[in-house]
Amino acid sequence: MSQITNTIKIEEYREEHASAIAKMWNHSRDSWGGDTRVHTEESVKTKEANAGNIALYLALDGEEVVGYCSLSEYKEDVGSLYIPLLNVRPDYHGKKIGKMLVMKAVEQTIELGWPRVDLYTWPGNVKAVPLYKKCGFFWEDRDDTTHLMNFIPAVMNTPLLKPVFAGVDWYETSVREIEVKPDGLKESGFTFYQYEWKSEQVSARVRFERSGRGISFIETDDYLLELKMADHEVIEELPQKVELIFVNKTAKPAILKVDGNNHERVVSTFKDELLVEKRAVISDQVIFKKGEEPSEWKTHPFFSVNVSINGEECELRLGVKPKQPANLTAKMDGNLSFLGQQQTIEFEVENNLKEEAVFELEFSHDEHVSLEKNTFSVSLKKNERKLVAIPFVVREFGYYQPHIAIKAQKENGTELTFGISLVGVALKGFGEKFGGETKDYWHIYNGSYQVNIRKRDYLMTAGRNQQMNQPFTFFVPKLGKPYSTEFSKKKPESVEWYVEQSATIIKMVFHSSEFEDVTLTLFTALYGDGIVKKWAEVQNGSNETKQGFYLNQSIYHEKSHAYFPLEKEVIEFSAIKAVDFGDIHSQHLTGNWYFSLDHGESTGFCWPAECKANFDGWQFYLEYELGAIKSKERIVLEPCYLSIGAFRTWQEQEAFANKVSNIGHSQLIGEKALLLEGNNPVVNKEQLSLELKSSRTSFLNGSIELFLNDESKGSVQISSEEEKTKYSASIPVMDAPPISMVTGSIFSDSTTTNVNQLAIVPKGKVDAYTEEVEGITSYILDNGIIRIKAAPAFYPGLYSLSHDENEWFDTSFPEKVAKGWWNPWAGGMKTFPSQLTTFSLMKETITAEFIDLEDKLGNQWKSIAVHMRILNHPIWKGLHYTQYFALLPGVPILAYFVKIVDSGGKSFLSEKLETDLYLTGDSLTDLSVLSSFAEKEMKVGIEEQGLNLKNVSYISSKARKEKLYHIEGEEIDVFEGYMNKEAFEIILHQQIQETTKPGFIVFDQREISKPILENLRWIVF
């Protein structure tokens, strides 16, 4: 066939096509449901370098790539190639480019000698299905997927059929009714797919049987051949009759040779040679041995015969579904078991015989359980299924997998005996480690957690319950490059599980066929706290060095609310809008981890830092570069780790990935964020420079409007054609209030997003002075809006915080008193080491001074520094630390932090600093605590009550317009409150650091969400 239609050429991929391919994908979004992710030249190069394709065909119109068709080896089944991806740019639809690409893939499959090529699509793809069918594909009738198979390569490569198509185009002479629905002629449980060709020169029919993936029927102008069996479902070990029908349409006798194949599970003596004038029927018996129940995803066990007619050969085959006389499946409710407790196993018993039978089940003795009786009887009609509930008492934890001896008494009085062993249930208990196996899975267990490995393709899931389907999946690794999919179809040489210290480990050994003398060993360790450790070993068993080896480990994860380290920040992705791996630029990764909150279950994943991590659509893969492997050398790869609830927060996951014991505090921003210049919330210029940024691969598309305190400051329209993920602007802030809200409204595609930032605009100055009251010197800072006071002779902290002359600290200044539970009590605010009471503090040396400070963003603050020297306390003697209370000019914000000057030789490990402050209004009962809890408002001074203040919005007073917001430092472990009829105390605990992250007290009349105010955390000293 010609590869040129008008100006369109079909070429194989070269790296210089990458930019044009990216453009094609970006112009094809509407063909894929309106996908907005952006493809780049770099992302295409990475994807294609790691795709493992046999070929990639491109349709080119000049320099433009307008069509794409990849061809690879099919990973789900043997004996087939596969079209992973087919696309034609929407503005080129209707030009038969799709046909050109598909036919090129089919032709290449024929040339390479493969018998078929498969692909997947979706049921609603009504435009493409007719194209596929015209090109020789059949649509399987299945509920779980939309899978199509093309057997034209087998037709073209069958010697008996080659004369039929000599000089005849199979595509042009094909006779087929094209309907957008699944295909198949159904007969005795078999499904057949039929090709038919008619022309002046030739007519022919070829029929393929679906499960065996082979030819079962051929009719030409000269001959008819058909292989037949009575039923697709057969009982293992029982003889089945097979027939070969041959019709000779020619005028001459034909020499027919038939030779049955014994392979895998088939035992047959089918063999004959005869001279046929008109018609012959050859029959024999075949037995299908015991084995695994076949999967719909793979070629079934089949009986095949090699047929020769006058020396022209073909293979006929019929796939079957071998079964035991009955199927048994065991299920048990709940996740954990308890010793001595009665539980129930539900056994589904299904009759596979073609007649009614009585099944007697005898369970072997097993130390894990105690059964009331071990024999059960159930009567089942043809193909009937019943549920048998078997009560038992748990005696030992572990995997209960009895041998079940079964007698089937048929209607005619004959009896079948057989046994089933691969049926079991896990009896899980805390700290209990074991493994088990069913007909479909291998399992390992540790406490309430389990790992499941599907036998069909070695896909691995893990979770804290008995569900096989979990949001996180490991695929079997691939070796290369180019990468081979052989291990997804190849049986492992061995599978074993064992217990080692605190882990249950499963080990799988594969010998490669494509890389001679190479062995891949896969290890998975499951720990009782929900950590899954996965690693591999690659061994070169040959006498030669193997060059250029890589290993590819792919994963899939249905993430809900995800966190990724990108461009040296941690990005929080929407809890509503799903994020696929392909929505993120993998080159932006600056950490070897990510974290997700999946429907209430935290999931984290991390990998070796030296691994190359790549995002590709719905999957994420790690690439290990093994380099050269010397003769007899074994390389042990660094592990990756899956966390199922072991880490509660992304900070814990980050610390584990970085192999540090202390939790760090990377800055968190949203996937769409409004960033100020230098991430500095304090604005010391007349113009505020800002940037709107999207961390997804999709381009900004729509309108953006900027607001300062709800007043519009300009808008702009951005098209995705501009290929922008960032928008920069500046707005005037000269006359802005000291605490201002900057908002960017992004109306993009299907979403409207408001992103906010806090802008602090200092004005004026901060006055610093002292005053004497009853012989006590007070140090005072006043920035025109708020005023703070400290008197070291009275109290080791602040005793006064007022906003517009409204005092907010509850204090006994100038005298300490006994109050409620406290003696002495002074009120105010202070920070001190744990185990050091106010009574002890007052015995130590306390001094104060004014100090000018510069934070790490370059902002200038004025502070009261309260110095504490501990000389007398037995635990903390020698400690010298300073509390800083800092103000900006004209801004109603107090920043406070602590710096250790001298530890006094004391280790700070596991030691805490405690901050307490006492608040009041015009009276204690004026105060209310407003929160996001169901108890939205709580009155102070009414009752004794402990409070969790993590979700507190603000504190208000009936007589005051302003609200008090408290933003705790990032390292705070405890943020709580206590109130009774005499006092309202706020208490904070944190690990002692050389310099603590600051906390902030903010006054404002508006209701401001805590996440906006938390932008103050960019400020550190």
Coordinates of N, CA and C in Angstrom, one line a residue, residues 430-586:
F430 N -2.6 -8.6 65.5 CA -1.5 -7.6 65.7 C -0.2 -8.3 65.9
G431 N 0.8 -7.9 65.1 CA 2.1 -8.4 65.2 C 2.3 -9.8 64.5
E432 N 1.3 -10.3 64.0 CA 1.3 -11.7 63.4 C 1.8 -11.6 61.9
K433 N 2.8 -12.4 61.6 CA 3.4 -12.3 60.2 C 3.3 -13.7 59.6
F434 N 2.8 -13.7 58.4 CA 2.6 -15.0 57.6 C 2.3 -14.7 56.2
G435 N 2.2 -15.7 55.4 CA 1.9 -15.6 54.0 C 0.8 -16.6 53.6
G436 N 0.3 -16.5 52.4 CA -0.7 -17.4 51.9 C -0.9 -17.3 50.4
E437 N -1.7 -18.2 49.9 CA -1.9 -18.3 48.4 C -3.3 -18.8 48.1
T438 N -3.9 -18.1 47.1 CA -5.1 -18.6 46.5 C -4.9 -18.9 45.0
K439 N -5.9 -19.3 44.3 CA -5.7 -19.6 42.9 C -5.3 -18.3 42.1
D440 N -5.7 -17.1 42.6 CA -5.5 -15.9 41.9 C -4.3 -15.0 42.4
Y441 N -4.0 -15.2 43.7 CA -3.1 -14.3 44.4 C -2.1 -15.0 45.3
W442 N -0.9 -14.4 45.4 CA 0.0 -14.6 46.6 C -0.2 -13.5 47.6
H443 N -0.2 -13.8 48.9 CA -0.4 -12.7 49.9 C 0.8 -12.8 50.9
I444 N 1.1 -11.7 51.5 CA 1.9 -11.7 52.8 C 1.1 -10.7 53.7
Y445 N 1.3 -11.0 55.0 CA 0.5 -10.3 56.0 C 1.5 -9.9 57.2
N446 N 1.2 -8.8 57.8 CA 1.9 -8.3 59.0 C 0.9 -7.5 59.8
G447 N 0.4 -8.0 60.9 CA -0.6 -7.2 61.6 C -1.8 -7.1 60.8
S448 N -2.3 -5.9 60.8 CA -3.6 -5.6 60.0 C -3.3 -5.3 58.5
Y449 N -2.0 -5.3 58.1 CA -1.7 -4.9 56.7 C -1.4 -6.2 55.9
Q450 N -1.6 -6.0 54.6 CA -1.3 -7.1 53.7 C -0.8 -6.6 52.3
V451 N -0.1 -7.5 51.6 CA 0.3 -7.2 50.2 C -0.2 -8.3 49.4
N452 N -0.8 -8.0 48.2 CA -1.4 -8.9 47.3 C -0.7 -8.9 46.0
I453 N -0.3 -10.0 45.5 CA 0.4 -10.1 44.1 C -0.5 -11.0 43.2
R454 N -1.0 -10.3 42.2 CA -1.9 -11.0 41.3 C -1.1 -12.0 40.4
K455 N -1.5 -13.2 40.3 CA -0.7 -14.2 39.5 C -0.8 -13.9 38.0
R456 N -1.9 -13.3 37.6 CA -2.1 -13.1 36.2 C -1.0 -12.3 35.5
D457 N -0.5 -11.2 36.3 CA 0.5 -10.3 35.7 C 1.4 -9.7 36.7
Y458 N 1.3 -10.3 38.0 CA 2.2 -9.9 39.1 C 2.0 -8.4 39.5
L459 N 0.9 -7.9 39.2 CA 0.5 -6.6 39.7 C 0.4 -6.7 41.2
M460 N 0.9 -5.7 41.9 CA 1.0 -5.7 43.4 C 0.2 -4.6 44.0
T461 N -0.6 -4.9 45.0 CA -1.3 -3.9 45.8 C -1.1 -4.1 47.3
A462 N -1.3 -3.1 48.1 CA -1.1 -3.2 49.5 C -2.2 -2.4 50.2
G463 N -2.6 -2.8 51.4 CA -3.5 -2.1 52.2 C -3.7 -2.6 53.6
R464 N -4.5 -1.9 54.4 CA -4.7 -2.4 55.7 C -6.0 -3.2 55.9
N465 N -6.6 -3.6 54.7 CA -7.8 -4.4 54.7 C -7.7 -5.5 53.7
Q466 N -8.7 -6.3 53.6 CA -8.7 -7.5 52.8 C -9.0 -7.3 51.3
Q467 N -9.2 -6.0 50.9 CA -9.6 -5.7 49.5 C -8.4 -5.9 48.6
M468 N -8.6 -6.5 47.5 CA -7.6 -6.7 46.5 C -7.3 -5.4 45.7
N469 N -8.4 -4.7 45.4 CA -8.3 -3.4 44.7 C -7.9 -2.3 45.7
Q470 N -6.8 -1.7 45.5 CA -6.3 -0.6 46.4 C -5.9 0.5 45.5
P471 N -5.9 1.8 46.0 CA -5.5 2.9 45.2 C -4.1 3.0 44.6
F472 N -3.2 2.2 45.3 CA -1.8 2.2 44.9 C -1.4 0.9 44.3
T473 N -0.7 0.9 43.2 CA -0.4 -0.4 42.5 C 1.1 -0.3 42.0
F474 N 1.8 -1.4 42.3 CA 3.1 -1.6 41.6 C 2.9 -2.6 40.4
F475 N 3.5 -2.2 39.3 CA 3.6 -3.1 38.2 C 4.9 -3.9 38.2
V476 N 5.0 -5.1 37.6 CA 6.2 -5.8 37.6 C 7.3 -5.0 36.8
P477 N 8.5 -5.0 37.3 CA 9.5 -4.2 36.7 C 9.9 -4.7 35.3
K478 N 10.5 -3.8 34.5 CA 11.0 -4.2 33.1 C 12.5 -3.9 33.1
L479 N 13.2 -4.8 32.3 CA 14.6 -4.6 32.1 C 14.8 -4.1 30.6
G480 N 15.9 -3.4 30.4 CA 16.2 -2.9 29.1 C 17.4 -2.1 29.2
K481 N 17.7 -1.1 28.2 CA 16.8 -0.7 27.2 C 17.1 -1.3 25.9
P482 N 16.1 -1.4 24.9 CA 14.7 -1.0 25.1 C 14.1 -1.9 26.1
Y483 N 13.0 -1.4 26.8 CA 12.4 -2.2 27.8 C 11.6 -3.4 27.3
S484 N 11.7 -4.5 28.0 CA 11.0 -5.7 27.7 C 9.8 -5.9 28.7
T485 N 8.7 -6.4 28.1 CA 7.5 -6.6 29.0 C 7.4 -8.1 29.3
E486 N 8.5 -8.9 29.2 CA 8.5 -10.3 29.3 C 8.0 -10.8 30.7
F487 N 8.4 -10.1 31.8 CA 8.1 -10.6 33.1 C 6.6 -10.5 33.5
S488 N 5.8 -9.7 32.8 CA 4.4 -9.6 33.0 C 3.7 -10.8 32.5
K489 N 4.3 -11.6 31.7 CA 3.7 -12.8 31.1 C 4.4 -14.1 31.5
K490 N 5.6 -14.0 32.0 CA 6.5 -15.1 32.3 C 6.3 -15.6 33.7
K491 N 6.2 -17.0 33.8 CA 6.0 -17.5 35.1 C 7.3 -17.4 35.9
P492 N 7.2 -17.1 37.2 CA 8.5 -17.0 38.0 C 9.0 -18.4 38.2
E493 N 10.3 -18.5 38.3 CA 11.0 -19.8 38.6 C 10.6 -20.2 40.0
S494 N 10.4 -19.2 40.9 CA 10.1 -19.6 42.3 C 9.4 -18.4 43.0
V495 N 8.5 -18.7 43.9 CA 7.9 -17.7 44.8 C 7.9 -18.3 46.2
E496 N 8.4 -17.5 47.1 CA 8.4 -17.9 48.5 C 8.3 -16.7 49.4
W497 N 7.8 -17.0 50.6 CA 7.7 -15.9 51.6 C 8.3 -16.4 52.9
Y498 N 8.9 -15.5 53.6 CA 9.5 -15.8 54.9 C 9.5 -14.6 55.8
V499 N 9.7 -14.9 57.1 CA 9.7 -13.8 58.1 C 11.2 -13.5 58.5
E500 N 11.5 -12.2 58.5 CA 12.8 -11.8 58.9 C 12.7 -10.6 59.8
Q501 N 13.0 -10.8 61.1 CA 12.9 -9.7 62.1 C 11.5 -9.2 62.2
S502 N 11.3 -7.9 61.8 CA 10.0 -7.3 62.0 C 9.2 -7.3 60.7
A503 N 9.6 -8.0 59.6 CA 9.0 -7.9 58.3 C 8.6 -9.3 57.8
T504 N 7.5 -9.3 57.0 CA 7.2 -10.5 56.2 C 7.7 -10.2 54.8
I505 N 8.4 -11.1 54.2 CA 9.0 -10.8 52.9 C 8.6 -11.9 51.9
I506 N 8.2 -11.4 50.7 CA 8.0 -12.3 49.6 C 9.0 -12.1 48.5
K507 N 9.5 -13.3 48.0 CA 10.6 -13.2 47.0 C 10.2 -14.0 45.8
M508 N 10.4 -13.3 44.6 CA 10.0 -13.9 43.3 C 11.2 -13.8 42.4
V509 N 11.5 -15.0 41.8 CA 12.7 -15.1 40.9 C 12.3 -15.3 39.5
F510 N 12.8 -14.5 38.6 CA 12.5 -14.6 37.2 C 13.8 -14.8 36.4
H511 N 13.8 -15.8 35.5 CA 14.9 -15.9 34.6 C 14.5 -15.3 33.2
S512 N 15.3 -14.4 32.7 CA 15.0 -13.7 31.5 C 15.2 -14.6 30.3
S513 N 14.3 -14.4 29.3 CA 14.5 -15.1 28.0 C 15.1 -14.2 27.0
E514 N 14.8 -12.9 27.2 CA 15.3 -11.9 26.2 C 16.7 -11.4 26.5
F515 N 17.1 -11.5 27.8 CA 18.5 -11.2 28.2 C 19.1 -12.4 28.7
E516 N 19.9 -13.1 27.9 CA 20.4 -14.4 28.2 C 21.2 -14.4 29.5
D517 N 20.9 -15.4 30.4 CA 21.6 -15.6 31.6 C 21.4 -14.5 32.7
V518 N 20.4 -13.7 32.5 CA 20.1 -12.7 33.5 C 18.9 -13.1 34.3
T519 N 19.1 -12.9 35.6 CA 18.1 -13.3 36.6 C 17.6 -12.0 37.3
L520 N 16.3 -11.8 37.4 CA 15.7 -10.7 38.2 C 15.0 -11.3 39.4
T521 N 15.4 -10.9 40.6 CA 14.8 -11.3 41.8 C 14.1 -10.1 42.5
L522 N 12.8 -10.2 42.7 CA 12.0 -9.2 43.3 C 11.7 -9.5 44.8
F523 N 12.0 -8.5 45.7 CA 11.7 -8.6 47.1 C 10.7 -7.6 47.5
T524 N 9.7 -8.0 48.3 CA 8.8 -7.1 48.9 C 8.7 -7.4 50.4
A525 N 9.0 -6.4 51.3 CA 8.9 -6.6 52.7 C 7.8 -5.8 53.3
L526 N 7.0 -6.4 54.1 CA 5.9 -5.7 54.7 C 6.1 -5.6 56.2
Y527 N 6.0 -4.4 56.7 CA 6.2 -4.1 58.2 C 4.9 -3.8 58.8
G528 N 4.8 -4.1 60.1 CA 3.6 -4.0 60.9 C 3.0 -2.6 61.0
D529 N 3.8 -1.6 60.7 CA 3.3 -0.2 60.9 C 2.9 0.4 59.5
G530 N 2.8 -0.5 58.5 CA 2.2 -0.1 57.3 C 3.2 0.4 56.2
I531 N 4.5 0.0 56.4 CA 5.5 0.3 55.4 C 5.8 -0.9 54.5
V532 N 5.8 -0.7 53.2 CA 6.1 -1.7 52.2 C 7.4 -1.3 51.6
K533 N 8.4 -2.1 51.7 CA 9.7 -1.9 51.2 C 9.9 -2.8 50.0
K534 N 10.3 -2.2 48.8 CA 10.3 -3.0 47.6 C 11.7 -2.8 46.9
W535 N 12.4 -3.9 46.6 CA 13.7 -3.7 45.9 C 13.9 -4.9 45.0
A536 N 15.0 -4.9 44.2 CA 15.2 -5.9 43.3 C 16.7 -6.2 43.2
E537 N 17.0 -7.4 42.8 CA 18.4 -7.8 42.5 C 18.5 -8.3 41.1
V538 N 19.6 -7.9 40.4 CA 19.8 -8.3 39.0 C 21.1 -9.0 39.0
Q539 N 21.1 -10.2 38.4 CA 22.3 -11.0 38.4 C 22.7 -11.5 37.0
N540 N 23.9 -11.3 36.6 CA 24.5 -11.7 35.4 C 25.1 -13.1 35.5
G541 N 24.5 -14.1 35.1 CA 25.0 -15.5 35.3 C 25.9 -15.9 34.1
S542 N 26.2 -15.0 33.2 CA 27.0 -15.4 32.0 C 28.5 -15.2 32.3
N543 N 29.3 -15.5 31.4 CA 30.8 -15.3 31.5 C 31.2 -14.0 30.8
E544 N 30.2 -13.2 30.4 CA 30.5 -11.9 29.8 C 29.9 -10.8 30.5
T545 N 30.4 -9.6 30.4 CA 29.9 -8.4 30.9 C 28.6 -8.0 30.1
K546 N 27.5 -7.6 30.8 CA 26.3 -7.1 30.2 C 26.4 -5.6 30.2
Q547 N 26.2 -5.0 29.1 CA 26.4 -3.5 29.0 C 25.0 -2.8 29.0
G548 N 25.0 -1.6 29.5 CA 23.9 -0.7 29.3 C 22.5 -1.1 29.9
F549 N 22.5 -1.7 31.1 CA 21.3 -2.2 31.6 C 20.5 -1.1 32.4
Y550 N 19.2 -1.1 32.3 CA 18.3 -0.3 33.1 C 17.2 -1.1 33.7
L551 N 16.6 -0.7 34.7 CA 15.4 -1.3 35.3 C 14.3 -0.2 35.4
N552 N 13.1 -0.5 35.0 CA 12.0 0.4 35.1 C 11.0 -0.1 36.0
Q553 N 10.6 0.6 37.1 CA 9.6 0.3 38.0 C 8.4 1.3 37.9
S554 N 7.3 0.8 37.4 CA 6.1 1.7 37.2 C 5.1 1.5 38.3
I555 N 4.4 2.6 38.7 CA 3.4 2.5 39.7 C 2.1 3.3 39.1
Y556 N 1.0 3.0 39.7 CA -0.2 3.7 39.5 C -0.8 4.0 40.8
H557 N -1.4 5.2 40.9 CA -2.0 5.6 42.2 C -3.2 6.6 41.9
E558 N -4.3 6.2 42.4 CA -5.5 7.0 42.4 C -5.4 8.0 43.5
K559 N -4.8 9.1 43.3 CA -4.5 10.0 44.4 C -5.8 10.9 44.7
S560 N -5.9 11.3 45.9 CA -7.0 12.2 46.2 C -6.6 13.6 46.5
H561 N -5.8 13.8 47.6 CA -5.4 15.1 48.0 C -3.9 15.0 48.2
A562 N -3.1 15.5 47.1 CA -1.7 15.1 47.0 C -0.8 16.3 47.3
Y563 N 0.4 15.9 47.7 CA 1.5 16.9 48.0 C 2.8 16.4 47.3
F564 N 3.4 17.3 46.4 CA 4.6 17.0 45.7 C 5.6 18.0 45.9
P565 N 6.9 17.6 46.1 CA 8.0 18.6 46.2 C 8.4 19.1 44.8
L566 N 8.1 20.3 44.4 CA 8.3 20.8 43.1 C 9.0 22.1 43.2
E567 N 10.1 22.3 42.5 CA 10.9 23.5 42.4 C 11.2 24.1 43.8
K568 N 11.6 23.2 44.7 CA 12.1 23.5 46.0 C 11.0 24.0 46.9
E569 N 9.8 23.7 46.5 CA 8.6 24.0 47.4 C 7.7 22.8 47.4
V570 N 6.9 22.7 48.4 CA 5.9 21.6 48.5 C 4.6 22.1 48.0
I571 N 4.0 21.5 46.9 CA 2.8 21.9 46.3 C 1.7 21.1 46.8
E572 N 0.6 21.7 47.2 CA -0.6 21.0 47.7 C -1.6 21.1 46.5
F573 N -1.9 19.9 46.0 CA -2.9 19.8 44.9 C -4.3 19.6 45.4
S574 N -5.2 20.0 44.6 CA -6.6 20.1 45.0 C -7.2 18.8 45.6
A575 N -8.0 19.0 46.7 CA -8.6 17.8 47.3 C -9.9 17.5 46.5
I576 N -10.3 18.4 45.5 CA -11.5 18.1 44.7 C -11.1 17.7 43.3
K577 N -10.2 18.4 42.7 CA -9.9 18.1 41.3 C -8.7 17.1 41.3
A578 N -9.0 15.9 40.7 CA -8.1 14.9 40.7 C -6.8 15.3 40.0
V579 N -5.7 14.7 40.4 CA -4.4 15.0 39.7 C -3.8 13.7 39.3
D580 N -3.5 13.5 38.0 CA -2.8 12.4 37.5 C -1.3 12.8 37.5
F581 N -0.5 11.7 37.4 CA 1.0 12.0 37.3 C 1.3 12.9 36.1
G582 N 0.6 12.7 35.0 CA 0.9 13.4 33.8 C 0.5 14.9 33.9
D583 N -0.2 15.3 35.0 CA -0.6 16.7 35.2 C 0.6 17.5 35.8
I584 N 1.7 16.8 36.1 CA 2.8 17.4 36.8 C 4.1 17.3 36.0
H585 N 4.9 18.3 35.9 CA 6.2 18.2 35.2 C 7.1 17.4 36.1
S586 N 7.6 16.3 35.6 CA 8.5 15.5 36.4 C 9.8 16.2 36.5

